[in-house]
Coordinates of N, CA and C in Angstrom, one line a residue:
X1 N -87.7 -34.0 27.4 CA -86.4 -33.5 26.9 C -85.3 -34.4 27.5
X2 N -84.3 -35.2 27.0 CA -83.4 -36.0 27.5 C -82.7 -35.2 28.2
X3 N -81.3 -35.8 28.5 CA -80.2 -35.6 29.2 C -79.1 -35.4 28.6
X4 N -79.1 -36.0 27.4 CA -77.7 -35.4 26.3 C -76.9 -34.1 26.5
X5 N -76.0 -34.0 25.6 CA -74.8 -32.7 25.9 C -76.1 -31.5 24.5
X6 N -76.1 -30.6 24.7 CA -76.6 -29.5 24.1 C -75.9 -29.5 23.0
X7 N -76.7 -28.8 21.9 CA -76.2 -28.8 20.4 C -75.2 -27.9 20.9
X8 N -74.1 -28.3 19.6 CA -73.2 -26.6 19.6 C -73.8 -25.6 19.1
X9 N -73.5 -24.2 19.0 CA -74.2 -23.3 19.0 C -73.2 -23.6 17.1
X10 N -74.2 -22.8 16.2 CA -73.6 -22.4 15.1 C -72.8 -21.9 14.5
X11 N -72.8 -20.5 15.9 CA -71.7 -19.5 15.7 C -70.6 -19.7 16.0
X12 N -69.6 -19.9 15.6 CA -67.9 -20.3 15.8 C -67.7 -19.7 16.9
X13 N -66.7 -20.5 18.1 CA -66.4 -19.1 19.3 C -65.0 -18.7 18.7
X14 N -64.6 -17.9 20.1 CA -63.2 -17.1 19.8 C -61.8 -18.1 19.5
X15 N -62.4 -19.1 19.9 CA -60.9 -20.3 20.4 C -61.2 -21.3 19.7
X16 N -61.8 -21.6 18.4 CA -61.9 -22.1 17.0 C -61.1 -22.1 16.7
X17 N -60.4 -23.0 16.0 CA -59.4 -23.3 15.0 C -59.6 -22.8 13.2
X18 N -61.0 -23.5 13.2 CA -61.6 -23.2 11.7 C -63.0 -23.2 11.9
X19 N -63.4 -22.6 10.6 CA -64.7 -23.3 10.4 C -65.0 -22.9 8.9
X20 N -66.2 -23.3 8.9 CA -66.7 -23.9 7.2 C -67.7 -22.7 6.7
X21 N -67.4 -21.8 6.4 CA -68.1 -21.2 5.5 C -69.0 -21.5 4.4
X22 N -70.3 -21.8 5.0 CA -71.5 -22.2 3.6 C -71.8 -21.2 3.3
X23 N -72.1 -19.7 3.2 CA -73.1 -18.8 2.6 C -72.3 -18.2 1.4
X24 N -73.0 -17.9 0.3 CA -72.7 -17.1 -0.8 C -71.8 -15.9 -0.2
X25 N -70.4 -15.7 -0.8 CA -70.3 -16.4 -2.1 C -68.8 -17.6 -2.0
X26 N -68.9 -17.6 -0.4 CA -67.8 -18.5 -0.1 C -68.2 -19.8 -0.9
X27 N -69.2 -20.5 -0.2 CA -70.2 -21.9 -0.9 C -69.2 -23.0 -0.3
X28 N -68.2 -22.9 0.9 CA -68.0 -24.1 1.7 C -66.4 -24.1 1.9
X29 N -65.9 -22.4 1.7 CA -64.5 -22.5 2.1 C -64.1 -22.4 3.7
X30 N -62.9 -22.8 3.8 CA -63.0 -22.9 5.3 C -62.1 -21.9 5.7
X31 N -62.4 -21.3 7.0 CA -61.5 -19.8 7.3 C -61.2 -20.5 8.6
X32 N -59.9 -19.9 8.5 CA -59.0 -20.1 10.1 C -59.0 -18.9 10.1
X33 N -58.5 -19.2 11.9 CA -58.4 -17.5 12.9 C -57.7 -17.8 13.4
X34 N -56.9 -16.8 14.1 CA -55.7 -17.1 15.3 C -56.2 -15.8 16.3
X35 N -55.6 -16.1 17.2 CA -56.3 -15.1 18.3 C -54.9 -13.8 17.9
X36 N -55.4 -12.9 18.8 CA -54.0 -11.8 19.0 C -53.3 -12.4 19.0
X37 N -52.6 -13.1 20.3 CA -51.6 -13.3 21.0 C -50.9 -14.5 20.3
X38 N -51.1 -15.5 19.3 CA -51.0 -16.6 18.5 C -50.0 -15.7 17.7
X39 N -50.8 -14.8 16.9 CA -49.8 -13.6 15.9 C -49.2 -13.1 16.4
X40 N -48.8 -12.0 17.4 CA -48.2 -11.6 18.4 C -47.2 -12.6 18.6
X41 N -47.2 -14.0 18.7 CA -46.2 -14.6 19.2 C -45.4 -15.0 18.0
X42 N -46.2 -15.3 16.6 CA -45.7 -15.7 15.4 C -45.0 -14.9 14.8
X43 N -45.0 -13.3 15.0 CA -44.2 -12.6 14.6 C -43.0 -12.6 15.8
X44 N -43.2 -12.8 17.0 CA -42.0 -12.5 18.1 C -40.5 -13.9 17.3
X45 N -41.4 -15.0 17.3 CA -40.7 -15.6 17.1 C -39.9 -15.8 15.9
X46 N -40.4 -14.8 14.8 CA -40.0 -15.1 13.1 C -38.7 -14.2 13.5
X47 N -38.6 -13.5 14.4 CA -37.4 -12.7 14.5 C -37.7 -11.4 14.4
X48 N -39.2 -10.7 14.4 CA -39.6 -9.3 13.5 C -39.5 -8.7 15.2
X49 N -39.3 -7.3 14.6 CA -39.8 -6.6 15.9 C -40.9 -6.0 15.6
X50 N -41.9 -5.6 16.5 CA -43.2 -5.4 16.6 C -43.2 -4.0 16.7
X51 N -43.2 -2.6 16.0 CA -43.3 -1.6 16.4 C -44.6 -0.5 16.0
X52 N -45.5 -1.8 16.1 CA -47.2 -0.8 16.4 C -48.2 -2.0 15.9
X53 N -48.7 -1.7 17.4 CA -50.0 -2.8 17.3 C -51.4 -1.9 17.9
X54 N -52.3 -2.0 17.3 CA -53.6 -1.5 17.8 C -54.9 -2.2 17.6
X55 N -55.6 -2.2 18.4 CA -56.7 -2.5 17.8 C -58.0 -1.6 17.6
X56 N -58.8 -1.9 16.6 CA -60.1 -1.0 16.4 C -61.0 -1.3 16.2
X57 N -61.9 -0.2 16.7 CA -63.4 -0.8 16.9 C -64.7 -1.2 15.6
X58 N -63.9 -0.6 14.4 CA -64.6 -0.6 13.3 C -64.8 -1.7 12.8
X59 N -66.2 -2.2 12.2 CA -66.1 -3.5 11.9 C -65.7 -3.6 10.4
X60 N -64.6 -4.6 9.8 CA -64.0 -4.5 8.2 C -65.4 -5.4 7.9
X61 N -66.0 -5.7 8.2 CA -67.6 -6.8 7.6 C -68.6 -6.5 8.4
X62 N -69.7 -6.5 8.0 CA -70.7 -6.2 8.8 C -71.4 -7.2 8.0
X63 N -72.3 -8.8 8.5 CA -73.3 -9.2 7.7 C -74.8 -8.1 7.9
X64 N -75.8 -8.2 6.9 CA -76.9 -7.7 7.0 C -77.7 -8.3 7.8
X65 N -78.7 -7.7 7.9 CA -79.5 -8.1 9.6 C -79.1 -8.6 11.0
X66 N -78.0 -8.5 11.1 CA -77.3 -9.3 12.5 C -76.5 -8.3 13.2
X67 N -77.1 -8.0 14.1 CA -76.1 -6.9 15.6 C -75.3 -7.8 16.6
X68 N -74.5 -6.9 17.4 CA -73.8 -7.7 18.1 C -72.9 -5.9 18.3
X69 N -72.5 -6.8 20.3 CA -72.2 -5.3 21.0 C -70.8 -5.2 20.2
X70 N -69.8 -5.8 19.4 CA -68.5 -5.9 19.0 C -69.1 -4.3 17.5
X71 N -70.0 -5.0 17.1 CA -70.5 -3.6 15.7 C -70.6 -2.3 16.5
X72 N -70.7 -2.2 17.4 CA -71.7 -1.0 17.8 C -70.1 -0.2 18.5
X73 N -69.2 -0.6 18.2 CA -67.7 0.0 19.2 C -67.5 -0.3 20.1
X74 N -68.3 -1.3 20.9 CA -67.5 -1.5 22.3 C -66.7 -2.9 22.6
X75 N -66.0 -3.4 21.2 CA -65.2 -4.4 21.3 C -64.2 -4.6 20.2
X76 N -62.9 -5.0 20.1 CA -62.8 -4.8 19.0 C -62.8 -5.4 17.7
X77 N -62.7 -5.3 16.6 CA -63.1 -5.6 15.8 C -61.8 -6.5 14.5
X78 N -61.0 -4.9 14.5 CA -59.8 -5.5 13.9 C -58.6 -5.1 14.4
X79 N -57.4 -5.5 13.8 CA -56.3 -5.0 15.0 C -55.2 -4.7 13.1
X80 N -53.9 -3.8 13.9 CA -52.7 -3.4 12.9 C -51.9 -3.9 13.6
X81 N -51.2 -4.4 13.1 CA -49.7 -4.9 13.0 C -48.6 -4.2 12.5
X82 N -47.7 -3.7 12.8 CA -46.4 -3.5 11.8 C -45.3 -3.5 12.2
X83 N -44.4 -4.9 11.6 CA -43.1 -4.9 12.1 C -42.4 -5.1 11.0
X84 N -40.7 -5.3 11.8 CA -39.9 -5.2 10.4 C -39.0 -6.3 11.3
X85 N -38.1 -6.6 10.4 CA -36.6 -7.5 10.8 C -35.9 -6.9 11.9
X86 N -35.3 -7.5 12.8 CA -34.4 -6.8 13.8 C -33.3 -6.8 13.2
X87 N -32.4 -5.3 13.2 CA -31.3 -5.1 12.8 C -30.3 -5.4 13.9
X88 N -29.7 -5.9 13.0 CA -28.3 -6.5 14.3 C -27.3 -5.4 15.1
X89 N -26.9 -5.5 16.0 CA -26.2 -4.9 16.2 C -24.7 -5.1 16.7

């Protein structure tokens, strides 16, 4: 076995920028992510105030045959947002 750097693993991690979507019925579009705190800061800075953020443990996608402890509730999954314009005062 050489000495080389290890394959990357397949699965995108959390602190990806993009990646490439090959499986039906994408067929090779590419999905960006932003972490919480990226959005969290993109709304702080557009001027919005932030008046409810959560996150939940439900997964909005579940692929078929593949588990993972984030499915099962103990991570979370998706998050709510809701802000509005700051009114001046």
């Amino acid at each position: 076995m050489g000495r080389g750097r290890a394959p990357r693993p397949t699965d995108r991690g959390y602190f990806d920028r993009d990646h490439v979507n090959d499986t039906f019925p994408a067929n090779g579009a590419v999905e960006r992510q932003a972490t919480l705190a990226e959005i969290v800061m993109a709304v702080l800075s557009a001027g919005l105030e932030i008046l409810h953020l959560s996150e939940h443990p439900e997964p909005f996608w579940r692929p078929d045959g593949v588990d993972a402890a984030a499915w099962r509730g103990r991570l979370p999954n998706s998050s709510t947002l809701l802000a509005r314009l700051q009114t001046r005062t």
